[in-house]
CSV table of C-alpha atoms and ligand atoms in Angstrom, one decimal:
chain,number,residue,atom,x,y,z
A,1,MET,CA,-7.5,-8.9,2.7
A,2,GLN,CA,-8.0,-8.3,-1.0
A,3,ILE,CA,-10.9,-6.4,-2.6
A,4,ALA,CA,-11.7,-6.3,-6.3
A,5,VAL,CA,-13.7,-4.1,-8.6
A,6,VAL,CA,-15.0,-5.7,-11.8
A,7,GLN,CA,-15.4,-3.5,-14.9
A,8,MET,CA,-17.6,-4.9,-17.6
A,9,GLN,CA,-20.0,-4.1,-20.4
A,10,PRO,CA,-23.3,-5.9,-19.7
A,11,GLN,CA,-25.3,-7.1,-22.8
A,12,TYR,CA,-28.4,-5.0,-22.9
A,13,GLY,CA,-31.4,-7.0,-21.7
A,14,ASN,CA,-29.6,-10.3,-21.8
A,15,ILE,CA,-29.9,-11.6,-18.2
A,16,HIS,CA,-28.7,-15.1,-19.1
A,17,ALA,CA,-25.4,-13.8,-20.7
A,18,ASN,CA,-24.8,-11.3,-18.0
A,19,VAL,CA,-25.3,-13.8,-15.1
A,20,ASN,CA,-22.9,-16.2,-16.8
A,21,ARG,CA,-20.3,-13.5,-17.2
A,22,VAL,CA,-20.7,-12.3,-13.6
A,23,CYS,CA,-20.2,-15.9,-12.4
A,24,GLU,CA,-17.1,-16.3,-14.6
A,25,LEU,CA,-15.6,-13.0,-13.4
A,26,LEU,CA,-16.5,-13.7,-9.8
A,27,SER,CA,-14.6,-17.1,-10.1
A,28,ARG,CA,-11.7,-15.4,-11.7
A,29,ALA,CA,-11.3,-12.4,-9.3
A,30,ASP,CA,-8.5,-13.1,-6.8
A,31,ALA,CA,-10.1,-11.3,-3.9
A,32,ALA,CA,-12.4,-12.0,-0.9
A,33,VAL,CA,-14.7,-9.2,-1.7
A,34,VAL,CA,-15.7,-8.6,-5.4
A,35,VAL,CA,-17.8,-5.6,-6.5
A,36,PHE,CA,-19.7,-5.5,-9.8
A,37,PRO,CA,-21.3,-2.5,-11.5
A,38,GLU,CA,-24.8,-1.1,-11.1
A,39,LEU,CA,-27.5,-3.0,-13.2
A,40,ALA,CA,-24.7,-5.5,-14.2
A,41,LEU,CA,-27.3,-8.2,-15.0
A,42,SER,CA,-29.6,-6.1,-17.3
A,43,GLY,CA,-27.8,-3.1,-18.8
A,44,TYR,CA,-28.8,0.5,-17.8
A,45,PHE,CA,-30.7,2.6,-20.2
A,46,PHE,CA,-34.4,1.8,-19.8
A,47,THR,CA,-37.0,4.5,-20.5
A,48,ASP,CA,-40.1,2.1,-20.6
A,49,ARG,CA,-41.2,0.6,-17.4
A,50,GLU,CA,-42.8,-2.5,-19.1
A,51,GLN,CA,-39.5,-3.2,-20.9
A,52,LEU,CA,-37.7,-2.9,-17.6
A,53,ARG,CA,-40.2,-5.2,-16.0
A,54,ASN,CA,-39.3,-7.9,-18.5
A,55,VAL,CA,-35.7,-8.1,-17.2
A,56,ALA,CA,-36.4,-7.3,-13.5
A,57,LEU,CA,-35.5,-10.2,-11.1
A,58,GLU,CA,-37.0,-11.3,-7.8
A,59,LEU,CA,-34.4,-11.9,-5.1
A,60,ASN,CA,-35.1,-15.6,-5.1
A,61,SER,CA,-34.8,-15.9,-8.9
A,62,PRO,CA,-32.7,-18.7,-10.4
A,63,ALA,CA,-30.4,-16.2,-12.0
A,64,LEU,CA,-29.5,-14.6,-8.7
A,65,GLN,CA,-29.2,-18.0,-7.0
A,66,MET,CA,-26.5,-19.0,-9.5
A,67,ILE,CA,-24.4,-16.0,-8.4
A,68,GLU,CA,-25.0,-16.8,-4.8
A,69,GLN,CA,-23.9,-20.4,-5.3
A,70,VAL,CA,-20.6,-19.3,-6.9
A,71,ALA,CA,-20.1,-16.8,-4.0
A,72,THR,CA,-20.7,-19.5,-1.4
A,73,ALA,CA,-18.8,-22.2,-3.2
A,74,GLN,CA,-15.8,-19.9,-3.5
A,75,ARG,CA,-16.3,-18.3,-0.1
A,76,LYS,CA,-16.3,-14.8,-1.6
A,77,VAL,CA,-18.4,-11.7,-0.8
A,78,ALA,CA,-20.1,-10.6,-4.0
A,79,ILE,CA,-21.9,-7.3,-4.6
A,80,VAL,CA,-23.9,-7.1,-7.8
A,81,GLY,CA,-26.3,-4.5,-9.2
A,82,PHE,CA,-29.6,-5.6,-10.8
A,83,PRO,CA,-33.2,-4.4,-11.4
A,84,GLU,CA,-35.2,-5.9,-8.6
A,85,GLN,CA,-38.9,-6.9,-8.9
A,86,ALA,CA,-40.6,-6.7,-5.5
A,87,GLY,CA,-44.4,-7.0,-6.0
A,88,GLU,CA,-45.4,-4.2,-8.3
A,89,ARG,CA,-42.3,-2.2,-7.5
A,90,ILE,CA,-39.0,-2.2,-9.4
A,91,TYR,CA,-35.9,-1.0,-7.7
A,92,ASN,CA,-32.4,-0.3,-8.9
A,93,SER,CA,-30.8,-2.6,-6.3
A,94,ALA,CA,-27.5,-4.2,-5.3
A,95,VAL,CA,-27.4,-7.6,-3.6
A,96,LEU,CA,-24.5,-8.6,-1.3
A,97,TYR,CA,-23.9,-12.3,-0.9
A,98,ASP,CA,-21.7,-12.8,2.2
A,99,GLY,CA,-20.1,-16.1,1.1
A,100,CYS,CA,-21.8,-18.0,3.9
A,101,GLY,CA,-25.3,-18.2,2.5
A,102,GLY,CA,-26.4,-14.7,3.8
A,103,SER,CA,-27.8,-12.0,1.4
A,104,TYR,CA,-28.6,-8.3,1.9
A,105,ILE,CA,-30.3,-5.9,-0.5
A,106,TYR,CA,-29.7,-2.2,-0.9
A,107,ARG,CA,-32.2,-0.2,-3.1
A,108,LYS,CA,-30.8,2.9,-4.7
A,109,THR,CA,-32.0,6.0,-2.8
A,110,HIS,CA,-31.2,8.8,-5.2
A,111,LEU,CA,-32.4,8.0,-8.7
A,112,PHE,CA,-30.5,9.6,-11.5
A,113,TYR,CA,-31.9,11.2,-14.7
A,114,ARG,CA,-34.3,8.9,-16.6
A,115,GLU,CA,-34.1,6.3,-13.9
A,116,ARG,CA,-36.9,8.4,-12.3
A,117,LEU,CA,-39.2,7.4,-15.2
A,118,VAL,CA,-38.9,3.6,-14.6
A,119,PHE,CA,-37.6,2.8,-11.1
A,120,ASP,CA,-39.2,3.2,-7.7
A,121,GLU,CA,-37.2,5.1,-5.2
A,122,GLY,CA,-35.3,2.8,-2.8
A,123,ASP,CA,-36.8,2.2,0.6
A,124,THR,CA,-33.9,0.5,2.5
A,125,GLY,CA,-31.9,3.5,3.5
A,126,PHE,CA,-28.2,3.0,4.1
A,127,PHE,CA,-27.0,0.2,6.4
A,128,VAL,CA,-23.8,-1.7,7.2
A,129,ILE,CA,-23.2,-5.4,7.0
A,130,ALA,CA,-20.6,-7.0,9.3
A,131,ILE,CA,-18.8,-9.9,7.6
A,132,ASP,CA,-17.4,-11.6,10.6
A,133,TRP,CA,-15.3,-14.2,8.8
A,134,LEU,CA,-13.3,-11.4,7.2
A,135,ASP,CA,-13.6,-8.9,10.0
A,136,VAL,CA,-14.9,-6.2,7.6
A,137,ARG,CA,-17.9,-4.0,7.7
A,138,ILE,CA,-19.3,-3.1,4.4
A,139,GLY,CA,-21.8,-0.4,3.4
A,140,MET,CA,-23.4,-0.1,0.0
A,141,MET,CA,-24.4,2.9,-2.1
A,142,ILE,CA,-25.1,3.0,-5.8
A,143,CYS,CA,-23.7,5.4,-8.3
A,144,TYR,CA,-25.4,8.8,-8.0
A,145,ASP,CA,-25.7,8.3,-4.3
A,146,TRP,CA,-22.1,9.6,-4.3
A,147,ARG,CA,-23.4,13.1,-4.9
A,148,PHE,CA,-24.9,13.1,-1.4
A,149,PRO,CA,-22.1,13.2,1.3
A,150,GLU,CA,-24.8,12.2,3.8
A,151,ALA,CA,-24.9,8.7,2.2
A,152,ALA,CA,-21.3,7.9,2.8
A,153,ARG,CA,-21.3,9.7,6.1
A,154,THR,CA,-24.3,7.7,7.3
A,155,LEU,CA,-22.5,4.5,6.4
A,156,ALA,CA,-19.3,5.6,8.1
A,157,LEU,CA,-21.1,6.7,11.3
A,158,GLN,CA,-22.7,3.2,11.3
A,159,GLY,CA,-19.2,1.7,11.3
A,160,ALA,CA,-18.5,0.9,7.7
A,161,ASP,CA,-14.8,0.2,6.9
A,162,VAL,CA,-15.4,-0.1,3.2
A,163,ILE,CA,-18.1,1.6,1.1
A,164,VAL,CA,-18.8,-0.3,-2.1
A,165,CYS,CA,-20.4,1.6,-5.0
A,166,PRO,CA,-21.7,-0.3,-8.0
A,167,SER,CA,-21.9,2.3,-10.7
A,168,ASN,CA,-22.9,3.2,-14.3
A,169,LEU,CA,-21.2,6.6,-14.3
A,170,VAL,CA,-21.8,8.9,-17.3
A,171,THR,CA,-20.1,12.1,-16.0
A,172,HIS,CA,-16.5,12.5,-14.9
A,173,VAL,CA,-16.8,14.7,-11.8
A,174,TRP,CA,-17.2,11.6,-9.6
A,175,ARG,CA,-13.5,11.0,-9.9
A,176,MET,CA,-12.9,14.2,-7.9
A,177,ALA,CA,-15.5,13.3,-5.3
A,178,MET,CA,-15.0,9.6,-4.6
A,179,PRO,CA,-11.6,10.0,-3.0
A,180,VAL,CA,-13.0,12.8,-0.9
A,181,ARG,CA,-15.8,10.5,0.4
A,182,ALA,CA,-13.0,8.1,1.4
A,183,LEU,CA,-10.8,10.9,3.1
A,184,GLU,CA,-13.6,12.7,4.9
A,185,ASN,CA,-14.9,9.5,6.4
A,186,LYS,CA,-11.7,7.6,6.7
A,187,VAL,CA,-13.0,4.6,4.9
A,188,TYR,CA,-12.0,2.6,1.8
A,189,VAL,CA,-14.2,3.2,-1.2
A,190,ALA,CA,-14.5,0.7,-4.1
A,191,VAL,CA,-16.2,1.9,-7.3
A,192,ALA,CA,-17.1,-0.7,-9.9
A,193,ASN,CA,-18.1,1.1,-13.0
A,194,ARG,CA,-19.1,-0.2,-16.4
A,195,ILE,CA,-18.0,0.7,-19.9
A,196,GLY,CA,-19.6,0.9,-23.3
A,197,LYS,CA,-22.6,2.8,-24.7
A,198,GLU,CA,-26.4,2.4,-24.8
A,199,THR,CA,-28.9,4.2,-27.0
A,200,GLN,CA,-32.6,4.9,-26.7
A,201,GLY,CA,-34.1,6.8,-29.6
A,202,GLU,CA,-31.9,9.8,-30.3
A,203,GLU,CA,-30.0,9.6,-27.0
A,204,THR,CA,-26.8,7.7,-26.3
A,205,LEU,CA,-25.2,7.3,-22.9
A,206,GLU,CA,-21.5,6.6,-22.6
A,207,PHE,CA,-20.2,4.9,-19.5
A,208,ASN,CA,-16.7,5.9,-18.5
A,209,GLY,CA,-15.0,3.0,-16.8
A,210,HIS,CA,-12.0,4.1,-14.5
A,211,SER,CA,-13.3,1.7,-11.8
A,212,ALA,CA,-11.2,2.4,-8.8
A,213,ILE,CA,-10.3,1.5,-5.2
A,214,TYR,CA,-9.4,4.3,-2.9
A,215,GLY,CA,-7.6,4.1,0.4
A,216,TYR,CA,-9.0,5.7,3.6
A,217,ASN,CA,-6.9,8.8,3.1
A,218,GLY,CA,-8.2,9.2,-0.5
A,219,THR,CA,-5.2,7.7,-2.3
A,220,LEU,CA,-5.8,5.7,-5.4
A,221,LEU,CA,-4.9,2.1,-4.7
A,222,ALA,CA,-6.0,0.5,-8.0
A,223,GLU,CA,-7.7,1.7,-11.1
A,224,LEU,CA,-8.8,0.4,-14.5
A,225,PRO,CA,-8.8,2.3,-17.9
A,226,SER,CA,-11.8,4.0,-19.4
A,227,ASP,CA,-12.7,1.5,-22.1
A,228,THR,CA,-11.7,-2.0,-21.4
A,229,GLU,CA,-13.1,-4.8,-19.2
A,230,GLY,CA,-11.0,-5.9,-16.3
A,231,ILE,CA,-10.6,-6.6,-12.6
A,232,ALA,CA,-8.6,-4.3,-10.3
A,233,VAL,CA,-7.5,-5.7,-7.0
A,234,ALA,CA,-6.1,-3.9,-3.9
A,235,SER,CA,-5.0,-5.1,-0.4
A,236,ILE,CA,-6.8,-3.4,2.4
A,237,GLU,CA,-6.7,-3.4,6.2
A,238,PRO,CA,-10.3,-2.7,7.3
A,239,ALA,CA,-9.4,-2.4,11.0
A,240,LEU,CA,-7.2,0.7,10.3
A,241,THR,CA,-10.3,2.7,9.5
A,242,ARG,CA,-11.8,2.3,12.9
A,243,SER,CA,-9.8,5.0,14.8
A,244,LYS,CA,-10.9,8.3,13.3
A,245,SER,CA,-8.2,10.3,15.0
A,246,PHE,CA,-5.4,11.7,13.0
A,247,ASN,CA,-3.3,13.6,15.6
A,248,GLN,CA,-3.4,13.8,19.4
A,249,PHE,CA,-6.2,16.5,19.4
A,250,ASN,CA,-8.3,15.6,16.4
A,251,ASP,CA,-10.7,12.8,15.6
A,252,ILE,CA,-13.0,13.3,12.6
A,253,PHE,CA,-16.0,11.8,14.3
A,254,ALA,CA,-15.4,13.1,17.9
A,255,ASP,CA,-14.9,16.6,16.4
A,256,ARG,CA,-18.2,16.6,14.7
A,257,ARG,CA,-20.6,19.3,16.0
A,258,PRO,CA,-24.1,18.1,15.0
A,259,TRP,CA,-25.7,21.0,16.9
A,260,ALA,CA,-24.2,23.3,14.3
A,261,TYR,CA,-25.4,21.4,11.3
A,262,ARG,CA,-28.8,21.9,9.6
A,263,LEU,CA,-29.3,18.9,7.3
A,264,SER,CA,-33.0,18.7,7.1
A,265,GLY,CA,-33.6,21.6,4.6
A,266,GLY,CA,-35.0,21.0,1.1
A,267,ALA,CA,-36.9,17.8,0.2
A,268,SER,CA,-38.0,15.5,3.0
B,301,ACM,C1,-26.0,6.9,-12.2
B,301,ACM,O1,-26.5,7.0,-11.1
B,301,ACM,N1,-26.1,5.8,-12.9
B,301,ACM,C2,-25.2,8.0,-12.8
């Protein structure tokens, strides 16, 4: 099957324009699974919660329904980042439309930088969605979640074949780590990053593109440049991730020794 990552520059605060663009790119992407960036419908750099509230969307909003309709009409799985309004709370979320009318929401667990001023911390945890019609199991994480190997590991232990990572990355170190997340878990990793700049007051954030799809041994299968919009597509075989053995003695899951690990230190 084919998977695509879409690299784009959302228009800051312009939901209408961004939804139309996402629908157009979703239609154009020649792949069964199409991953869009973090906060693709709103832009990223919000420092005022009331301003963010103006662009936050409920899951059943017409804007999101438009994207779901395209996904269902084209029978594609679409993963799109957006600011989610849920009662009084606002999450940095990604929705997955499964192409058959089903939807799933992941709310970013690890908030990055000034996101902490405006978003609520995600409460969904990490979970895996089985897309039966494609025989693929997808886990979602969002951008800065990559810094926590526990996130990708949790998804892999729950049976993910592919980890999708809608992103708005502003550093470069992720390009060393993402292939390692793939290799250490033997899963595909698809990172959809954005491009462009956003300014608040004196501060400008620059998003660095390089959206990429990594194979389950960490190889680069497809990549986009740092500064142009585009769609990168790769062929993947999800079932090949399911045996974690790599020689007759070793299996990266069977060889784990949870008794020796102490993962509950630090914050709760
Ligand atoms: C990030 O989490 N947007 C870097």
